[in-house]
Amino acid sequence: MRTPFIAGNWKMNKTAAESAAFVAEVKAGLDAITGVDVAFCAPAINIPAVAEAVAGSKIGVGAQNMYFAESGAFTGECAPNMLTPYCQYVILGHSERRAYFGETDEGVNKKAKAALAHGLTPIICVGETLEQNEAGETNAFVSGQVKAALDGIPAAQIADLVIAYEPIWAIGTGKSATAEDADQIIGTAVRDTVAALYDADTAAKLRIQYGGSVKPHNIAAYMAMDNIDGALVGGASLQPSFIELVQNAI
Ligand code: 13P
C-alpha cells in the first residue's frame, strides 16, 4: 500500500552541468527499476537543469529547502511557486539546516503547510543528536519534532507528505543505525505518534524514510523492516552505484 521511495539529497554538490551529466548517466538504469519512487533533490540553482535532464523518465525532482511566504523581502530564499514548475518534492528541516541555518520546528511546520498548499510533497526530516541518543532521549525528542512539524495539518494531507528519520550521528559518518533500531524508532516515535495525533489508518498511509549512511550494501536490511518505506540518501546518491542501491531496495 505504501510505494517505496528513495530520494537522493545531493546537498551542496555538483554544478548544473555535472548534475545533468550524472542524470544522463543513471537515467536509463533507474527508469528500468519499477515499484519504487525515485527523486533527486538538488541545490536551488541547479533544479531547472535537473528537471530538464530527467524529463521523460520516472525520476522526480526535489528542492532541499523552501521559504513559506508567497513572495517578498526574503533575500536568498525561494518561494513555493518558484519550485512547482520543476519540483514534486521539497526537503524541509534537514538537520544540517537546523544546525547551521537556524531552522526551527515552527518554521518547518509553516514550510510544510506552504508546500502542501502548493502541491509539493514535503520530506520532513527529524532525528536526534548523539548526546540525545546516549541519554535515552531519542523517542521523546523525535516524537516532539513530529508533533511540531505536523501541527495543524489535517489527517487527509498526511499521505501527501513524507517523514525522514535521520539520526544526526549517522549522517555522513558511515555509522548507520541498525535496521532494527531504525525500525523501532520509526515505528514508535514517528508512526505511533502520527497514530496518536490522528488515527491508525492515517498513520498506516504515511511514508517514512530512514537516512544516515545508507549504501547499496545496507539498503535491503532497512527495506525489510515493517515501518521503513524508503531512504533519504546523501553521499551514495552522488555515485552511479545509486542505481544498485535503488535496485537493492525492492
Ligand atoms: P549520508 O547518506 O551521506 O549519510 O547523508 C544522509 C543525509 O543527510 C540525507 O539527507
PDB file of C-alpha atoms and ligand atoms in Angstrom:
ATOM      1  CA  MET A   1       0.000   0.000   0.000  1.00  0.00           C
ATOM      2  CA  ARG A   2       2.983   2.350   0.598  1.00  0.00           C
ATOM      3  CA  THR A   3       5.163   2.683  -2.509  1.00  0.00           C
ATOM      4  CA  PRO A   4       8.842   2.627  -1.542  1.00  0.00           C
ATOM      5  CA  PHE A   5      10.550   5.976  -2.024  1.00  0.00           C
ATOM      6  CA  ILE A   6      14.287   6.513  -2.391  1.00  0.00           C
ATOM      7  CA  ALA A   7      15.363  10.158  -2.551  1.00  0.00           C
ATOM      8  CA  GLY A   8      18.878  11.404  -3.174  1.00  0.00           C
ATOM      9  CA  ASN A   9      19.854  14.502  -1.240  1.00  0.00           C
ATOM     10  CA  TRP A  10      22.772  15.914  -3.176  1.00  0.00           C
ATOM     11  CA  LYS A  11      23.360  18.619  -0.545  1.00  0.00           C
ATOM     12  CA  MET A  12      25.816  21.272  -1.855  1.00  0.00           C
ATOM     13  CA  ASN A  13      27.381  19.076  -4.545  1.00  0.00           C
ATOM     14  CA  LYS A  14      27.621  19.079  -8.364  1.00  0.00           C
ATOM     15  CA  THR A  15      27.347  22.050 -10.724  1.00  0.00           C
ATOM     16  CA  ALA A  16      24.381  22.269 -13.090  1.00  0.00           C
ATOM     17  CA  ALA A  17      26.447  20.712 -15.885  1.00  0.00           C
ATOM     18  CA  GLU A  18      27.707  17.915 -13.605  1.00  0.00           C
ATOM     19  CA  SER A  19      24.153  17.272 -12.384  1.00  0.00           C
ATOM     20  CA  ALA A  20      22.804  16.970 -15.927  1.00  0.00           C
ATOM     21  CA  ALA A  21      25.670  14.674 -16.942  1.00  0.00           C
ATOM     22  CA  PHE A  22      25.090  12.463 -13.892  1.00  0.00           C
ATOM     23  CA  VAL A  23      21.362  12.185 -14.590  1.00  0.00           C
ATOM     24  CA  ALA A  24      22.129  11.268 -18.211  1.00  0.00           C
ATOM     25  CA  GLU A  25      24.409   8.517 -16.896  1.00  0.00           C
ATOM     26  CA  VAL A  26      21.922   6.952 -14.439  1.00  0.00           C
ATOM     27  CA  LYS A  27      18.562   7.735 -16.039  1.00  0.00           C
ATOM     28  CA  ALA A  28      18.039   4.553 -18.083  1.00  0.00           C
ATOM     29  CA  GLY A  29      19.213   2.332 -15.228  1.00  0.00           C
ATOM     30  CA  LEU A  30      16.871   3.980 -12.711  1.00  0.00           C
ATOM     31  CA  ASP A  31      13.978   4.053 -15.156  1.00  0.00           C
ATOM     32  CA  ALA A  32      14.195   0.293 -15.596  1.00  0.00           C
ATOM     33  CA  ILE A  33      13.506  -0.298 -11.882  1.00  0.00           C
ATOM     34  CA  THR A  34       9.772  -0.479 -11.211  1.00  0.00           C
ATOM     35  CA  GLY A  35       7.810  -0.454  -7.967  1.00  0.00           C
ATOM     36  CA  VAL A  36       9.788   2.343  -6.356  1.00  0.00           C
ATOM     37  CA  ASP A  37       9.622   6.139  -6.499  1.00  0.00           C
ATOM     38  CA  VAL A  38      12.969   7.855  -7.045  1.00  0.00           C
ATOM     39  CA  ALA A  39      13.928  11.527  -6.840  1.00  0.00           C
ATOM     40  CA  PHE A  40      17.000  13.754  -6.753  1.00  0.00           C
ATOM     41  CA  CYS A  41      16.961  16.820  -4.510  1.00  0.00           C
ATOM     42  CA  ALA A  42      19.325  19.424  -5.909  1.00  0.00           C
ATOM     43  CA  PRO A  43      20.597  22.868  -4.856  1.00  0.00           C
ATOM     44  CA  ALA A  44      18.076  25.510  -5.964  1.00  0.00           C
ATOM     45  CA  ILE A  45      20.221  26.971  -8.741  1.00  0.00           C
ATOM     46  CA  ASN A  46      20.581  23.527 -10.394  1.00  0.00           C
ATOM     47  CA  ILE A  47      16.932  22.496 -10.210  1.00  0.00           C
ATOM     48  CA  PRO A  48      15.918  23.615 -13.744  1.00  0.00           C
ATOM     49  CA  ALA A  49      18.876  21.717 -15.244  1.00  0.00           C
ATOM     50  CA  VAL A  50      17.986  18.584 -13.280  1.00  0.00           C
ATOM     51  CA  ALA A  51      14.310  18.874 -14.274  1.00  0.00           C
ATOM     52  CA  GLU A  52      15.337  19.121 -17.917  1.00  0.00           C
ATOM     53  CA  ALA A  53      17.699  16.153 -17.581  1.00  0.00           C
ATOM     54  CA  VAL A  54      15.068  13.851 -16.001  1.00  0.00           C
ATOM     55  CA  ALA A  55      12.333  14.809 -18.500  1.00  0.00           C
ATOM     56  CA  GLY A  56      10.586  11.749 -19.903  1.00  0.00           C
ATOM     57  CA  SER A  57      11.814   9.494 -17.083  1.00  0.00           C
ATOM     58  CA  LYS A  58      10.217   8.374 -13.830  1.00  0.00           C
ATOM     59  CA  ILE A  59      12.791  10.296 -11.768  1.00  0.00           C
ATOM     60  CA  GLY A  60      11.297  13.046  -9.630  1.00  0.00           C
ATOM     61  CA  VAL A  61      12.924  16.333  -8.676  1.00  0.00           C
ATOM     62  CA  GLY A  62      13.104  17.930  -5.266  1.00  0.00           C
ATOM     63  CA  ALA A  63      14.470  21.041  -3.606  1.00  0.00           C
ATOM     64  CA  GLN A  64      16.473  20.989  -0.371  1.00  0.00           C
ATOM     65  CA  ASN A  65      14.688  23.900   1.267  1.00  0.00           C
ATOM     66  CA  MET A  66      11.973  26.485   0.631  1.00  0.00           C
ATOM     67  CA  TYR A  67      10.550  29.521   2.389  1.00  0.00           C
ATOM     68  CA  PHE A  68       6.899  29.558   3.435  1.00  0.00           C
ATOM     69  CA  ALA A  69       5.927  33.038   2.210  1.00  0.00           C
ATOM     70  CA  GLU A  70       4.451  33.583  -1.243  1.00  0.00           C
ATOM     71  CA  SER A  71       6.866  36.385  -2.162  1.00  0.00           C
ATOM     72  CA  GLY A  72       8.532  39.404  -0.618  1.00  0.00           C
ATOM     73  CA  ALA A  73      11.655  40.776   1.014  1.00  0.00           C
ATOM     74  CA  PHE A  74      13.342  37.471   1.984  1.00  0.00           C
ATOM     75  CA  THR A  75      16.799  37.713   0.450  1.00  0.00           C
ATOM     76  CA  GLY A  76      18.253  34.405  -0.657  1.00  0.00           C
ATOM     77  CA  GLU A  77      15.041  32.394  -0.291  1.00  0.00           C
ATOM     78  CA  CYS A  78      12.845  30.521  -2.800  1.00  0.00           C
ATOM     79  CA  ALA A  79       9.039  30.643  -2.681  1.00  0.00           C
ATOM     80  CA  PRO A  80       6.863  27.562  -3.263  1.00  0.00           C
ATOM     81  CA  ASN A  81       5.635  28.741  -6.660  1.00  0.00           C
ATOM     82  CA  MET A  82       9.245  29.160  -7.824  1.00  0.00           C
ATOM     83  CA  LEU A  83       9.770  25.427  -7.210  1.00  0.00           C
ATOM     84  CA  THR A  84       6.491  23.995  -8.531  1.00  0.00           C
ATOM     85  CA  PRO A  85       7.320  24.314 -12.262  1.00  0.00           C
ATOM     86  CA  TYR A  86      10.254  21.915 -11.683  1.00  0.00           C
ATOM     87  CA  CYS A  87       9.785  20.009  -8.417  1.00  0.00           C
ATOM     88  CA  GLN A  88       7.430  17.451  -6.920  1.00  0.00           C
ATOM     89  CA  TYR A  89       9.276  17.290  -3.583  1.00  0.00           C
ATOM     90  CA  VAL A  90      10.958  19.581  -1.079  1.00  0.00           C
ATOM     91  CA  ILE A  91      13.173  18.506   1.828  1.00  0.00           C
ATOM     92  CA  LEU A  92      12.282  20.501   4.950  1.00  0.00           C
ATOM     93  CA  GLY A  93      14.077  20.775   8.280  1.00  0.00           C
ATOM     94  CA  HIS A  94      17.135  18.742   7.364  1.00  0.00           C
ATOM     95  CA  SER A  95      19.409  18.511  10.415  1.00  0.00           C
ATOM     96  CA  GLU A  96      22.097  20.492   8.576  1.00  0.00           C
ATOM     97  CA  ARG A  97      19.621  23.326   8.063  1.00  0.00           C
ATOM     98  CA  ARG A  98      18.526  23.105  11.699  1.00  0.00           C
ATOM     99  CA  ALA A  99      22.145  23.052  12.951  1.00  0.00           C
ATOM    100  CA  TYR A 100      23.824  25.580  10.620  1.00  0.00           C
ATOM    101  CA  PHE A 101      20.992  27.838   9.455  1.00  0.00           C
ATOM    102  CA  GLY A 102      18.753  28.147  12.496  1.00  0.00           C
ATOM    103  CA  GLU A 103      15.712  26.227  11.241  1.00  0.00           C
ATOM    104  CA  THR A 104      13.115  25.727  13.962  1.00  0.00           C
ATOM    105  CA  ASP A 105      10.242  23.279  14.422  1.00  0.00           C
ATOM    106  CA  GLU A 106       7.853  26.200  13.995  1.00  0.00           C
ATOM    107  CA  GLY A 107       9.434  27.211  10.684  1.00  0.00           C
ATOM    108  CA  VAL A 108       9.398  23.628   9.432  1.00  0.00           C
ATOM    109  CA  ASN A 109       5.687  23.433  10.244  1.00  0.00           C
ATOM    110  CA  LYS A 110       4.960  26.651   8.309  1.00  0.00           C
ATOM    111  CA  LYS A 111       7.021  25.406   5.363  1.00  0.00           C
ATOM    112  CA  ALA A 112       5.267  22.023   5.362  1.00  0.00           C
ATOM    113  CA  LYS A 113       1.858  23.715   5.214  1.00  0.00           C
ATOM    114  CA  ALA A 114       3.016  26.017   2.396  1.00  0.00           C
ATOM    115  CA  ALA A 115       4.466  23.097   0.424  1.00  0.00           C
ATOM    116  CA  LEU A 116       1.235  21.089   0.745  1.00  0.00           C
ATOM    117  CA  ALA A 117      -0.834  24.119  -0.279  1.00  0.00           C
ATOM    118  CA  HIS A 118       1.214  24.272  -3.483  1.00  0.00           C
ATOM    119  CA  GLY A 119       1.014  20.546  -4.232  1.00  0.00           C
ATOM    120  CA  LEU A 120       4.644  19.848  -3.280  1.00  0.00           C
ATOM    121  CA  THR A 121       5.390  16.728  -1.217  1.00  0.00           C
ATOM    122  CA  PRO A 122       7.387  17.786   1.853  1.00  0.00           C
ATOM    123  CA  ILE A 123      10.086  15.388   3.042  1.00  0.00           C
ATOM    124  CA  ILE A 124      10.192  16.438   6.699  1.00  0.00           C
ATOM    125  CA  CYS A 125      13.428  15.496   8.463  1.00  0.00           C
ATOM    126  CA  VAL A 126      13.638  14.563  12.122  1.00  0.00           C
ATOM    127  CA  GLY A 127      16.381  12.956  14.182  1.00  0.00           C
ATOM    128  CA  GLU A 128      18.353  13.122  17.382  1.00  0.00           C
ATOM    129  CA  THR A 129      21.961  14.054  18.206  1.00  0.00           C
ATOM    130  CA  LEU A 130      24.468  11.559  19.575  1.00  0.00           C
ATOM    131  CA  GLU A 131      24.121  13.128  23.033  1.00  0.00           C
ATOM    132  CA  GLN A 132      20.337  12.733  22.990  1.00  0.00           C
ATOM    133  CA  ASN A 133      20.719   9.169  21.742  1.00  0.00           C
ATOM    134  CA  GLU A 134      23.134   8.256  24.504  1.00  0.00           C
ATOM    135  CA  ALA A 135      20.932   9.922  27.127  1.00  0.00           C
ATOM    136  CA  GLY A 136      17.979   7.742  26.047  1.00  0.00           C
ATOM    137  CA  GLU A 137      16.022  10.779  24.815  1.00  0.00           C
ATOM    138  CA  THR A 138      15.565   9.688  21.210  1.00  0.00           C
ATOM    139  CA  ASN A 139      11.914   8.652  21.291  1.00  0.00           C
ATOM    140  CA  ALA A 140      10.685  11.676  23.200  1.00  0.00           C
ATOM    141  CA  PHE A 141      12.720  14.121  21.108  1.00  0.00           C
ATOM    142  CA  VAL A 142      11.803  12.673  17.707  1.00  0.00           C
ATOM    143  CA  SER A 143       8.158  12.331  18.688  1.00  0.00           C
ATOM    144  CA  GLY A 144       8.190  16.010  19.692  1.00  0.00           C
ATOM    145  CA  GLN A 145       9.686  17.013  16.349  1.00  0.00           C
ATOM    146  CA  VAL A 146       6.974  15.045  14.532  1.00  0.00           C
ATOM    147  CA  LYS A 147       4.182  16.664  16.570  1.00  0.00           C
ATOM    148  CA  ALA A 148       5.584  20.151  15.979  1.00  0.00           C
ATOM    149  CA  ALA A 149       6.065  19.603  12.242  1.00  0.00           C
ATOM    150  CA  LEU A 150       2.511  18.318  11.757  1.00  0.00           C
ATOM    151  CA  ASP A 151       0.732  20.872  13.955  1.00  0.00           C
ATOM    152  CA  GLY A 152      -2.482  21.957  12.221  1.00  0.00           C
ATOM    153  CA  ILE A 153      -2.030  19.694   9.188  1.00  0.00           C
ATOM    154  CA  PRO A 154      -5.275  17.781   8.572  1.00  0.00           C
ATOM    155  CA  ALA A 155      -5.362  13.952   8.503  1.00  0.00           C
ATOM    156  CA  ALA A 156      -6.253  13.946   4.805  1.00  0.00           C
ATOM    157  CA  GLN A 157      -2.862  15.504   3.964  1.00  0.00           C
ATOM    158  CA  ILE A 158      -0.657  13.043   5.876  1.00  0.00           C
ATOM    159  CA  ALA A 159      -0.489  10.655   2.901  1.00  0.00           C
ATOM    160  CA  ASP A 160       0.788  13.605   0.824  1.00  0.00           C
ATOM    161  CA  LEU A 161       3.917  14.071   2.905  1.00  0.00           C
ATOM    162  CA  VAL A 162       6.967  12.018   3.819  1.00  0.00           C
ATOM    163  CA  ILE A 163       8.894  11.926   7.091  1.00  0.00           C
ATOM    164  CA  ALA A 164      12.594  11.076   7.037  1.00  0.00           C
ATOM    165  CA  TYR A 165      14.136   9.828  10.274  1.00  0.00           C
ATOM    166  CA  GLU A 166      17.824  10.718  10.148  1.00  0.00           C
ATOM    167  CA  PRO A 167      19.803  10.230  13.363  1.00  0.00           C
ATOM    168  CA  ILE A 168      22.326  13.081  13.212  1.00  0.00           C
ATOM    169  CA  TRP A 169      25.186  10.845  14.382  1.00  0.00           C
ATOM    170  CA  ALA A 170      24.632   8.592  11.344  1.00  0.00           C
ATOM    171  CA  ILE A 171      24.776  11.324   8.681  1.00  0.00           C
ATOM    172  CA  GLY A 172      27.898  11.230   6.555  1.00  0.00           C
ATOM    173  CA  THR A 173      29.739   9.235   9.202  1.00  0.00           C
ATOM    174  CA  GLY A 174      29.491   5.716   7.777  1.00  0.00           C
ATOM    175  CA  LYS A 175      27.957   4.824  11.181  1.00  0.00           C
ATOM    176  CA  SER A 176      24.411   3.834  10.274  1.00  0.00           C
ATOM    177  CA  ALA A 177      21.725   2.912  12.778  1.00  0.00           C
ATOM    178  CA  THR A 178      20.944  -0.804  12.726  1.00  0.00           C
ATOM    179  CA  ALA A 179      17.857  -1.649  10.713  1.00  0.00           C
ATOM    180  CA  GLU A 180      16.180  -2.941  13.894  1.00  0.00           C
ATOM    181  CA  ASP A 181      16.913   0.250  15.863  1.00  0.00           C
ATOM    182  CA  ALA A 182      15.785   2.469  12.978  1.00  0.00           C
ATOM    183  CA  ASP A 183      12.581   0.446  12.608  1.00  0.00           C
ATOM    184  CA  GLN A 184      11.875   0.623  16.329  1.00  0.00           C
ATOM    185  CA  ILE A 185      12.308   4.412  16.476  1.00  0.00           C
ATOM    186  CA  ILE A 186      10.408   4.980  13.250  1.00  0.00           C
ATOM    187  CA  GLY A 187       7.614   2.714  14.483  1.00  0.00           C
ATOM    188  CA  THR A 188       7.250   4.304  17.903  1.00  0.00           C
ATOM    189  CA  ALA A 189       8.488   7.902  17.638  1.00  0.00           C
ATOM    190  CA  VAL A 190       7.093   8.545  14.162  1.00  0.00           C
ATOM    191  CA  ARG A 191       4.280   6.166  13.165  1.00  0.00           C
ATOM    192  CA  ASP A 192       2.782   5.701  16.654  1.00  0.00           C
ATOM    193  CA  THR A 193       2.975   9.461  17.220  1.00  0.00           C
ATOM    194  CA  VAL A 194       1.052  10.042  13.991  1.00  0.00           C
ATOM    195  CA  ALA A 195      -1.479   7.365  15.013  1.00  0.00           C
ATOM    196  CA  ALA A 196      -1.960   9.124  18.358  1.00  0.00           C
ATOM    197  CA  LEU A 197      -2.315  12.553  16.705  1.00  0.00           C
ATOM    198  CA  TYR A 198      -4.749  11.283  14.046  1.00  0.00           C
ATOM    199  CA  ASP A 199      -5.694   7.584  13.802  1.00  0.00           C
ATOM    200  CA  ALA A 200      -4.185   4.225  12.830  1.00  0.00           C
ATOM    201  CA  ASP A 201      -5.438   4.421   9.240  1.00  0.00           C
ATOM    202  CA  THR A 202      -3.790   7.793   8.675  1.00  0.00           C
ATOM    203  CA  ALA A 203      -0.537   6.566  10.231  1.00  0.00           C
ATOM    204  CA  ALA A 204      -0.594   3.475   8.007  1.00  0.00           C
ATOM    205  CA  LYS A 205      -0.634   5.702   4.898  1.00  0.00           C
ATOM    206  CA  LEU A 206       2.404   7.795   5.874  1.00  0.00           C
ATOM    207  CA  ARG A 207       5.660   7.026   4.092  1.00  0.00           C
ATOM    208  CA  ILE A 208       8.665   7.129   6.388  1.00  0.00           C
ATOM    209  CA  GLN A 209      12.273   7.044   5.197  1.00  0.00           C
ATOM    210  CA  TYR A 210      15.442   6.207   7.071  1.00  0.00           C
ATOM    211  CA  GLY A 211      18.501   8.347   6.359  1.00  0.00           C
ATOM    212  CA  GLY A 212      22.114   8.201   7.512  1.00  0.00           C
ATOM    213  CA  SER A 213      24.921   6.363   5.717  1.00  0.00           C
ATOM    214  CA  VAL A 214      22.551   4.342   3.501  1.00  0.00           C
ATOM    215  CA  LYS A 215      24.606   2.476   0.893  1.00  0.00           C
ATOM    216  CA  PRO A 216      23.983  -0.152  -1.799  1.00  0.00           C
ATOM    217  CA  HIS A 217      25.045  -2.885   0.643  1.00  0.00           C
ATOM    218  CA  ASN A 218      22.780  -1.951   3.584  1.00  0.00           C
ATOM    219  CA  ILE A 219      19.573  -0.647   1.958  1.00  0.00           C
ATOM    220  CA  ALA A 220      17.928  -4.087   1.736  1.00  0.00           C
ATOM    221  CA  ALA A 221      18.113  -4.561   5.514  1.00  0.00           C
ATOM    222  CA  TYR A 222      16.253  -1.281   6.112  1.00  0.00           C
ATOM    223  CA  MET A 223      13.655  -2.026   3.454  1.00  0.00           C
ATOM    224  CA  ALA A 224      12.941  -5.420   5.027  1.00  0.00           C
ATOM    225  CA  MET A 225      11.608  -3.634   8.134  1.00  0.00           C
ATOM    226  CA  ASP A 226       7.849  -3.153   8.570  1.00  0.00           C
ATOM    227  CA  ASN A 227       7.912   0.571   9.241  1.00  0.00           C
ATOM    228  CA  ILE A 228      10.620   1.717   6.817  1.00  0.00           C
ATOM    229  CA  ASP A 229       9.328   2.720   3.390  1.00  0.00           C
ATOM    230  CA  GLY A 230      12.452   4.110   1.797  1.00  0.00           C
ATOM    231  CA  ALA A 231      15.583   6.125   2.323  1.00  0.00           C
ATOM    232  CA  LEU A 232      16.946   9.646   2.125  1.00  0.00           C
ATOM    233  CA  VAL A 233      20.413   9.117   0.719  1.00  0.00           C
ATOM    234  CA  GLY A 234      23.261  11.617   0.850  1.00  0.00           C
ATOM    235  CA  GLY A 235      26.736  10.609  -0.322  1.00  0.00           C
ATOM    236  CA  ALA A 236      25.669   7.400  -2.054  1.00  0.00           C
ATOM    237  CA  SER A 237      23.227   9.325  -4.292  1.00  0.00           C
ATOM    238  CA  LEU A 238      26.142  11.160  -5.931  1.00  0.00           C
ATOM    239  CA  GLN A 239      27.586   7.971  -7.448  1.00  0.00           C
ATOM    240  CA  PRO A 240      26.435   5.835 -10.397  1.00  0.00           C
ATOM    241  CA  SER A 241      26.138   2.937  -7.912  1.00  0.00           C
ATOM    242  CA  PHE A 242      22.961   4.696  -6.736  1.00  0.00           C
ATOM    243  CA  ILE A 243      21.267   2.522  -9.405  1.00  0.00           C
ATOM    244  CA  GLU A 244      22.383  -0.553  -7.478  1.00  0.00           C
ATOM    245  CA  LEU A 245      21.156   0.998  -4.229  1.00  0.00           C
ATOM    246  CA  VAL A 246      17.670   1.538  -5.707  1.00  0.00           C
ATOM    247  CA  GLN A 247      17.681  -1.955  -7.219  1.00  0.00           C
ATOM    248  CA  ASN A 248      18.540  -3.432  -3.819  1.00  0.00           C
ATOM    249  CA  ALA A 249      15.660  -1.502  -2.224  1.00  0.00           C
ATOM    250  CA  ILE A 250      12.909  -3.501  -3.890  1.00  0.00           C
TER     251      ILE A 250
HETATM  252  P1  13P B   1      24.580  10.357   4.081  1.00  0.00           P
HETATM  253  O1  13P B   1      23.804   9.313   3.301  1.00  0.00           O
HETATM  254  O2  13P B   1      25.722  10.936   3.317  1.00  0.00           O
HETATM  255  O3  13P B   1      24.930   9.862   5.455  1.00  0.00           O
HETATM  256  O4  13P B   1      23.578  11.598   4.314  1.00  0.00           O
HETATM  257  C1  13P B   1      22.330  11.352   4.832  1.00  0.00           C
HETATM  258  C2  13P B   1      21.502  12.585   4.716  1.00  0.00           C
HETATM  259  O5  13P B   1      21.709  13.554   5.432  1.00  0.00           O
HETATM  260  C3  13P B   1      20.459  12.634   3.691  1.00  0.00           C
HETATM  261  O6  13P B   1      19.645  13.743   3.841  1.00  0.00           O
END
